[in-house]
Amino acid sequence: MAELRLDRLTRRYGDVVAVDDLTLDVRDREFMTLLGPSGCGKTTALRVIAGYLAPTAGSVLVGGRSIDHLPPERRDIGMVFQSYALFPHLSVQRNVAFGLERRRVAGAELARQVQDALALVRLENLAARFPRELSGGEQQRVALARALVIKPSLLLLDEPLSNLDAKLRAELRIDMRRLQRELGITTVLVTHDQEEALTVSDRVAVLRSGRLQQVASPVELYHRPANRFVADFIGRMNLLPVDRESTGGALSTYRLAGGERITAPTGPTPGPPAGVLALRPEAIGLGPAPAAPGHNQLEGTLVYRAFLGEIVELAVALRSGTRIVVRGRHSHAPHEPGARVQLWWRAIDAAVFGDET
C-alpha cells in the first residue's frame, strides 16, 4: 500500500480559496477522515488527490513521489462517489468488472477477481441483478466492490453513506471499517457526519474554510480539542463566557458572567483574559461535589428535562441566565421547571479558549 502526503496544497476558484495551504500526512494502511461543515474544502481536497482537479499550488505525493502529473486513471486510486455512479445498463457483475476490463483482465481471471470482490461485500448472490433492482445499501456495496477490485494503493470515499437512512449507515460503516482493516488499504474518507468520523477513523482531520484545524485520534479530538471551533463542532459542548481572574499552578481561576468563580486547567500557557469555558454535558454531575480538591460547584434553575432513552438531558439556567446542558443517567433529577439544581464537574474536564470563533 502507500503513504499519502498533501504538501501545502491550495486550490482556488477565482477569488475563492477552497483549500488553503493544507499539509497532511496519511500513514500507510491508515483510515483518515476529512471532517468539516459544508464548504470547508474537504471534497475539493479529495478530488485533487484523485486527479479530477489540479492544485493551484502545492503537491500530492504517494509513497514520497508526486502524482500531480498523472491523470486519474493512472494514479492507482479507487474512489467511491456520493452518488455511487453505477452504470444502470450493466449488471452488478459487469459494474464491478469495469475497472479490470480497462486493465485488460479477461476470462477466468476476471470472473475470479469479480467474485472475490463481491464476496468481500457479501453480494455474490446478486451478481446478475441491475442497479435499479438493488437497495441503496446494496448499491453502495457494489460501488465499494468496484473500487476495491482493482486493488488500488489508495481508497477515497466521498460521503458514501450520506444517501442512506441512519440505521443502514450505522451498519455499513462497520462493514466499511472491516474491509479497510482486512485489506490494509490506505483510506481517506470525506464526511460531515461526526459520528461516522469518530466511529471508523484512526485519525480525523478537521477542516474549516479550507484550513486545517486539528489532526488527532477520535478520542483526543473529542476530549482535547485544539481550539474553540473544534470544541464546538465535535459533539455537544457547553461554551460559557468567562474572564480570567488569576493563574496559579495547574489551575487558573475564572469568573462566569453571573459572578460565579470556577477553575480550569492553566495549560502550557495561561488561558486568555476573556474567552469561553468548554465543557461536555456528560462531564457534569448532579448534587454536591465530591469532597476532594479540583472540583467546581454551581447552582442553577432547571429550565427543561428531556428523556432520551438511555440518558436524560437537562438544561439549567445559571445566575446570569446562561444555560448549561447536562447529560447522563440522572434518574433522580428534578422534573419540574423552576427547581433548584446543584451541578459539579472536575476542573480538568474543561478547557478555556479565546473569543475567536
Short mmCIF file of C-alpha atoms in Angstrom, two decimals:
data_model
loop_
_atom_site.label_atom_id
_atom_site.label_comp_id
_atom_site.label_asym_id
_atom_site.label_seq_id
_atom_site.Cartn_x
_atom_site.Cartn_y
_atom_site.Cartn_z
CA MET A 1 0.00 0.00 0.00
CA ALA A 2 1.19 3.62 0.32
CA GLU A 3 1.60 6.74 2.38
CA LEU A 4 -0.16 9.89 1.18
CA ARG A 5 1.11 13.41 1.72
CA LEU A 6 -0.61 16.67 0.89
CA ASP A 7 2.19 19.22 0.78
CA ARG A 8 0.97 22.83 1.19
CA LEU A 9 -1.98 22.05 -1.05
CA THR A 10 -4.02 25.03 -2.29
CA ARG A 11 -6.98 25.10 -4.65
CA ARG A 12 -8.66 28.33 -5.73
CA TYR A 13 -11.78 29.05 -7.73
CA GLY A 14 -11.17 32.61 -8.85
CA ASP A 15 -11.02 34.68 -5.68
CA VAL A 16 -12.40 31.85 -3.54
CA VAL A 17 -9.82 29.72 -1.71
CA ALA A 18 -11.40 26.27 -1.27
CA VAL A 19 -8.28 24.57 0.14
CA ASP A 20 -5.75 26.81 1.83
CA ASP A 21 -2.12 25.70 2.29
CA LEU A 22 -3.11 22.24 3.54
CA THR A 23 -0.33 19.94 4.74
CA LEU A 24 -1.44 16.49 5.87
CA ASP A 25 0.26 13.11 6.17
CA VAL A 26 -1.80 9.91 5.90
CA ARG A 27 0.11 6.87 7.07
CA ASP A 28 0.35 3.57 5.26
CA ARG A 29 -2.78 1.46 5.94
CA GLU A 30 -4.36 4.29 7.94
CA PHE A 31 -8.04 5.25 7.85
CA MET A 32 -8.07 9.05 7.76
CA THR A 33 -11.23 11.14 7.69
CA LEU A 34 -11.55 14.71 6.44
CA LEU A 35 -14.32 16.22 8.56
CA GLY A 36 -15.92 19.63 8.49
CA PRO A 37 -19.03 21.65 7.63
CA SER A 38 -20.26 22.19 4.08
CA GLY A 39 -17.89 24.38 2.09
CA CYS A 40 -14.83 23.65 4.25
CA GLY A 41 -12.82 22.21 1.32
CA LYS A 42 -12.85 18.51 2.19
CA THR A 43 -14.39 17.27 -1.09
CA THR A 44 -12.20 19.63 -3.11
CA ALA A 45 -9.12 18.16 -1.41
CA LEU A 46 -10.33 14.63 -2.20
CA ARG A 47 -10.86 15.49 -5.87
CA VAL A 48 -7.39 16.96 -6.10
CA ILE A 49 -5.97 13.73 -4.66
CA ALA A 50 -7.97 11.72 -7.20
CA GLY A 51 -6.79 13.91 -10.09
CA TYR A 52 -10.17 15.35 -11.08
CA LEU A 53 -8.96 18.81 -10.05
CA ALA A 54 -5.48 20.31 -10.43
CA PRO A 55 -3.94 22.05 -7.44
CA THR A 56 -3.41 25.80 -7.68
CA ALA A 57 -0.31 25.33 -5.55
CA GLY A 58 1.31 22.55 -3.58
CA SER A 59 1.54 18.88 -4.38
CA VAL A 60 0.07 15.41 -3.80
CA LEU A 61 2.61 12.68 -3.06
CA VAL A 62 2.11 8.93 -2.77
CA GLY A 63 4.99 6.89 -1.41
CA GLY A 64 7.13 10.03 -1.47
CA ARG A 65 6.57 10.69 -5.20
CA SER A 66 4.44 13.43 -6.74
CA ILE A 67 1.43 12.22 -8.72
CA ASP A 68 0.36 15.70 -9.86
CA HIS A 69 1.26 14.95 -13.49
CA LEU A 70 -0.76 11.72 -13.65
CA PRO A 71 -4.37 11.55 -14.94
CA PRO A 72 -6.94 9.92 -12.63
CA GLU A 73 -6.81 6.53 -14.36
CA ARG A 74 -3.06 6.23 -13.78
CA ARG A 75 -3.00 7.15 -10.09
CA ASP A 76 -3.79 3.66 -8.77
CA ILE A 77 -6.67 5.06 -6.74
CA GLY A 78 -10.11 3.55 -6.09
CA MET A 79 -12.90 6.03 -5.47
CA VAL A 80 -16.47 5.67 -4.19
CA PHE A 81 -18.67 8.65 -5.04
CA GLN A 82 -21.57 10.02 -3.03
CA SER A 83 -23.94 9.13 -5.89
CA TYR A 84 -22.29 5.65 -6.32
CA ALA A 85 -22.05 6.39 -10.10
CA LEU A 86 -23.05 2.86 -11.13
CA PHE A 87 -23.75 2.08 -14.78
CA PRO A 88 -27.52 1.48 -14.90
CA HIS A 89 -27.36 -0.66 -18.07
CA LEU A 90 -24.77 -3.06 -16.65
CA SER A 91 -25.32 -5.89 -14.18
CA VAL A 92 -23.67 -5.90 -10.77
CA GLN A 93 -21.03 -8.27 -12.13
CA ARG A 94 -20.27 -6.04 -15.13
CA ASN A 95 -20.16 -2.91 -12.96
CA VAL A 96 -17.55 -4.49 -10.72
CA ALA A 97 -15.63 -5.86 -13.72
CA PHE A 98 -15.39 -2.48 -15.45
CA GLY A 99 -12.05 -1.39 -13.98
CA LEU A 100 -10.48 -4.79 -14.55
CA GLU A 101 -11.63 -4.86 -18.18
CA ARG A 102 -9.98 -1.48 -18.71
CA ARG A 103 -6.79 -3.09 -17.40
CA ARG A 104 -7.23 -5.94 -19.90
CA VAL A 105 -8.02 -8.63 -17.36
CA ALA A 106 -10.23 -11.27 -19.01
CA GLY A 107 -11.59 -14.80 -18.91
CA ALA A 108 -11.41 -16.94 -15.81
CA GLU A 109 -9.13 -14.49 -14.00
CA LEU A 110 -11.65 -11.66 -14.50
CA ALA A 111 -14.50 -13.84 -13.21
CA ARG A 112 -12.46 -14.93 -10.17
CA GLN A 113 -11.48 -11.40 -9.15
CA VAL A 114 -15.03 -10.10 -9.57
CA GLN A 115 -16.38 -12.98 -7.49
CA ASP A 116 -13.81 -12.32 -4.77
CA ALA A 117 -14.72 -8.62 -4.66
CA LEU A 118 -18.44 -9.37 -4.43
CA ALA A 119 -17.76 -11.88 -1.66
CA LEU A 120 -15.90 -9.16 0.27
CA VAL A 121 -19.04 -7.00 0.30
CA ARG A 122 -21.38 -10.01 0.68
CA LEU A 123 -23.14 -9.58 -2.67
CA GLU A 124 -22.03 -12.70 -4.53
CA ASN A 125 -25.66 -13.85 -4.87
CA LEU A 126 -26.73 -10.61 -6.61
CA ALA A 127 -24.17 -10.61 -9.44
CA ALA A 128 -26.81 -10.86 -12.20
CA ARG A 129 -29.02 -8.01 -10.96
CA PHE A 130 -29.03 -4.44 -12.25
CA PRO A 131 -28.59 -1.33 -10.06
CA ARG A 132 -32.32 -0.48 -10.29
CA GLU A 133 -33.07 -3.83 -8.64
CA LEU A 134 -30.90 -3.09 -5.60
CA SER A 135 -31.50 -1.21 -2.36
CA GLY A 136 -29.43 1.87 -1.56
CA GLY A 137 -27.21 -0.13 0.76
CA GLU A 138 -26.61 -2.80 -1.88
CA GLN A 139 -25.72 -0.16 -4.47
CA GLN A 140 -23.23 1.32 -2.06
CA ARG A 141 -21.60 -2.10 -1.65
CA VAL A 142 -21.37 -2.55 -5.41
CA ALA A 143 -19.61 0.81 -5.69
CA LEU A 144 -17.21 -0.23 -2.94
CA ALA A 145 -16.52 -3.59 -4.63
CA ARG A 146 -15.85 -1.82 -7.94
CA ALA A 147 -13.31 0.46 -6.23
CA LEU A 148 -11.60 -2.40 -4.38
CA VAL A 149 -11.42 -4.98 -7.18
CA ILE A 150 -8.56 -3.16 -8.91
CA LYS A 151 -6.51 -3.44 -5.70
CA PRO A 152 -5.64 0.28 -5.51
CA SER A 153 -2.90 1.69 -3.32
CA LEU A 154 -5.37 4.34 -2.06
CA LEU A 155 -9.11 4.24 -1.44
CA LEU A 156 -11.04 7.53 -1.49
CA LEU A 157 -14.59 7.71 -0.10
CA ASP A 158 -16.66 10.81 -0.87
CA GLU A 159 -19.54 10.77 1.66
CA PRO A 160 -20.52 7.24 0.50
CA LEU A 161 -23.18 6.73 3.19
CA SER A 162 -24.92 10.12 3.09
CA ASN A 163 -27.85 8.88 0.94
CA LEU A 164 -28.77 6.10 3.36
CA ASP A 165 -31.03 6.10 6.42
CA ALA A 166 -29.47 6.32 9.87
CA LYS A 167 -29.77 2.61 10.76
CA LEU A 168 -28.28 1.44 7.47
CA ARG A 169 -25.45 3.98 7.74
CA ALA A 170 -24.56 2.56 11.16
CA GLU A 171 -24.47 -0.99 9.76
CA LEU A 172 -22.47 -0.16 6.64
CA ARG A 173 -19.87 1.95 8.39
CA ILE A 174 -18.95 -1.18 10.38
CA ASP A 175 -18.57 -3.14 7.12
CA MET A 176 -16.52 -0.32 5.61
CA ARG A 177 -14.12 -0.34 8.53
CA ARG A 178 -13.92 -4.15 8.48
CA LEU A 179 -12.94 -4.18 4.82
CA GLN A 180 -10.33 -1.48 5.30
CA ARG A 181 -8.69 -3.45 8.10
CA GLU A 182 -8.85 -6.77 6.26
CA LEU A 183 -7.28 -5.32 3.11
CA GLY A 184 -4.88 -2.98 4.91
CA ILE A 185 -5.57 -0.25 2.38
CA THR A 186 -4.74 3.41 2.98
CA THR A 187 -8.12 5.15 3.05
CA VAL A 188 -9.34 8.75 3.06
CA LEU A 189 -13.00 9.39 3.86
CA VAL A 190 -14.80 12.71 3.42
CA THR A 191 -17.84 13.27 5.62
CA HIS A 192 -19.72 15.92 7.59
CA ASP A 193 -21.11 13.22 9.90
CA GLN A 194 -19.22 13.44 13.20
CA GLU A 195 -20.44 10.07 14.49
CA GLU A 196 -19.28 8.39 11.30
CA ALA A 197 -15.86 10.02 11.54
CA LEU A 198 -15.37 9.10 15.19
CA THR A 199 -16.54 5.50 14.59
CA VAL A 200 -14.40 4.44 11.63
CA SER A 201 -11.23 6.56 11.73
CA ASP A 202 -7.73 6.01 13.02
CA ARG A 203 -7.33 9.79 12.88
CA VAL A 204 -9.56 12.69 11.91
CA ALA A 205 -8.52 15.93 10.19
CA VAL A 206 -10.93 18.79 10.92
CA LEU A 207 -11.16 21.49 8.26
CA ARG A 208 -12.67 24.95 8.38
CA SER A 209 -12.75 27.39 5.46
CA GLY A 210 -10.12 25.35 3.66
CA ARG A 211 -7.66 25.35 6.56
CA LEU A 212 -6.64 22.50 8.82
CA GLN A 213 -7.75 22.96 12.44
CA GLN A 214 -6.62 19.73 14.11
CA VAL A 215 -5.48 16.20 13.28
CA ALA A 216 -5.95 13.67 16.06
CA SER A 217 -7.37 10.32 17.08
CA PRO A 218 -11.14 10.32 17.70
CA VAL A 219 -10.59 10.12 21.47
CA GLU A 220 -8.14 13.02 21.54
CA LEU A 221 -10.26 15.10 19.19
CA TYR A 222 -13.32 14.67 21.40
CA HIS A 223 -11.66 15.19 24.78
CA ARG A 224 -8.81 17.56 23.83
CA PRO A 225 -10.00 19.88 21.03
CA ALA A 226 -7.30 22.25 19.81
CA ASN A 227 -9.47 25.37 19.56
CA ARG A 228 -12.96 26.72 20.05
CA PHE A 229 -14.11 25.77 16.55
CA VAL A 230 -13.21 22.09 17.02
CA ALA A 231 -14.69 22.07 20.53
CA ASP A 232 -17.99 23.46 19.25
CA PHE A 233 -18.09 21.36 16.06
CA ILE A 234 -17.40 17.93 17.56
CA GLY A 235 -20.32 16.61 19.61
CA ARG A 236 -22.34 18.62 22.16
CA MET A 237 -20.42 21.24 24.07
CA ASN A 238 -21.26 23.90 26.65
CA LEU A 239 -19.47 27.17 25.87
CA LEU A 240 -19.71 29.52 28.87
CA PRO A 241 -18.29 33.09 28.69
CA VAL A 242 -15.55 33.60 31.30
CA ASP A 243 -12.98 36.18 32.41
CA ARG A 244 -9.66 35.10 33.93
CA GLU A 245 -9.07 36.33 37.47
CA SER A 246 -5.83 34.62 38.46
CA THR A 247 -3.33 32.00 37.41
CA GLY A 248 -1.64 29.71 39.87
CA GLY A 249 -0.05 26.34 39.20
CA ALA A 250 -2.01 23.77 37.25
CA LEU A 251 -5.35 25.56 37.58
CA SER A 252 -6.46 29.10 36.81
CA THR A 253 -9.47 30.87 38.31
CA TYR A 254 -12.17 32.26 36.05
CA ARG A 255 -15.33 34.28 36.70
CA LEU A 256 -18.58 33.46 34.90
CA ALA A 257 -20.96 36.12 33.62
CA GLY A 258 -23.06 35.83 36.79
CA GLY A 259 -20.05 36.31 39.08
CA GLU A 260 -19.54 32.61 39.99
CA ARG A 261 -15.90 31.53 40.24
CA ILE A 262 -14.64 28.27 38.77
CA THR A 263 -11.24 26.76 37.98
CA ALA A 264 -9.91 25.26 34.76
CA PRO A 265 -6.55 23.88 33.61
CA THR A 266 -3.89 26.52 33.06
CA GLY A 267 -2.33 24.63 30.16
CA PRO A 268 1.16 25.24 28.72
CA THR A 269 0.46 29.00 28.91
CA PRO A 270 -2.09 30.92 30.97
CA GLY A 271 -5.54 30.97 29.43
CA PRO A 272 -6.87 34.07 27.66
CA PRO A 273 -8.04 37.09 29.73
CA ALA A 274 -11.53 36.54 28.28
CA GLY A 275 -12.97 33.60 26.41
CA VAL A 276 -15.24 30.60 26.78
CA LEU A 277 -15.14 27.59 29.07
CA ALA A 278 -15.73 24.41 27.01
CA LEU A 279 -17.39 21.63 28.99
CA ARG A 280 -19.04 18.42 27.72
CA PRO A 281 -22.61 17.83 29.01
CA GLU A 282 -21.73 14.29 30.12
CA ALA A 283 -18.85 15.56 32.29
CA ILE A 284 -21.29 17.31 34.66
CA GLY A 285 -22.72 15.62 37.73
CA LEU A 286 -25.76 16.49 39.85
CA GLY A 287 -25.77 17.15 43.58
CA PRO A 288 -22.96 18.21 45.92
CA ALA A 289 -19.43 17.98 44.54
CA PRO A 290 -17.19 15.20 45.91
CA ALA A 291 -15.18 16.19 48.97
CA ALA A 292 -11.89 16.43 47.09
CA PRO A 293 -9.89 19.29 45.60
CA GLY A 294 -10.13 20.13 41.91
CA HIS A 295 -13.94 20.19 41.58
CA ASN A 296 -16.28 23.01 40.60
CA GLN A 297 -19.74 23.51 42.11
CA LEU A 298 -22.56 25.68 40.73
CA GLU A 299 -26.25 26.09 41.35
CA GLY A 300 -28.95 26.94 38.86
CA THR A 301 -32.61 26.68 37.92
CA LEU A 302 -34.00 23.78 35.88
CA VAL A 303 -35.32 25.01 32.51
CA TYR A 304 -36.28 21.67 30.99
CA ARG A 305 -35.76 17.95 31.34
CA ALA A 306 -35.88 15.61 28.30
CA PHE A 307 -35.95 11.80 28.37
CA LEU A 308 -33.68 10.48 25.57
CA GLY A 309 -33.89 6.75 26.22
CA GLU A 310 -30.62 5.68 27.82
CA ILE A 311 -29.90 9.17 29.15
CA VAL A 312 -31.63 12.27 30.46
CA GLU A 313 -30.85 15.78 29.22
CA LEU A 314 -31.28 18.81 31.46
CA ALA A 315 -30.94 22.49 30.70
CA VAL A 316 -30.06 24.57 33.76
CA ALA A 317 -30.02 28.39 33.87
CA LEU A 318 -27.14 29.89 35.85
CA ARG A 319 -27.27 33.16 37.77
CA SER A 320 -26.65 35.24 34.63
CA GLY A 321 -29.31 33.37 32.65
CA THR A 322 -26.69 31.44 30.69
CA ARG A 323 -27.86 27.89 30.11
CA ILE A 324 -25.75 24.82 30.73
CA VAL A 325 -26.74 21.43 29.33
CA VAL A 326 -26.24 18.25 31.37
CA ARG A 327 -26.49 14.70 30.01
CA GLY A 328 -26.34 11.40 31.88
CA ARG A 329 -28.26 8.71 33.70
CA HIS A 330 -29.81 11.23 36.04
CA SER A 331 -32.97 9.39 37.05
CA HIS A 332 -33.03 11.31 40.34
CA ALA A 333 -33.02 14.72 38.63
CA PRO A 334 -35.99 17.03 39.33
CA HIS A 335 -38.74 17.13 36.72
CA GLU A 336 -40.43 20.47 37.23
CA PRO A 337 -39.03 23.64 35.63
CA GLY A 338 -38.02 26.15 38.29
CA ALA A 339 -36.47 23.57 40.64
CA ARG A 340 -33.05 24.41 42.05
CA VAL A 341 -30.26 22.14 40.81
CA GLN A 342 -26.71 21.66 42.03
CA LEU A 343 -24.06 20.94 39.37
CA TRP A 344 -20.44 19.86 39.68
CA TRP A 345 -17.54 18.80 37.45
CA ARG A 346 -13.84 18.12 37.67
CA ALA A 347 -11.77 21.15 36.73
CA ILE A 348 -9.54 19.02 34.47
CA ASP A 349 -12.56 18.06 32.31
CA ALA A 350 -12.93 21.60 30.97
CA ALA A 351 -10.80 23.90 28.80
CA VAL A 352 -10.77 27.63 28.12
CA PHE A 353 -10.46 29.06 24.62
CA GLY A 354 -10.23 32.62 23.33
CA ASP A 355 -13.17 34.53 21.96
CA GLU A 356 -12.24 33.83 18.33
CA THR A 357 -14.82 31.63 16.55
#
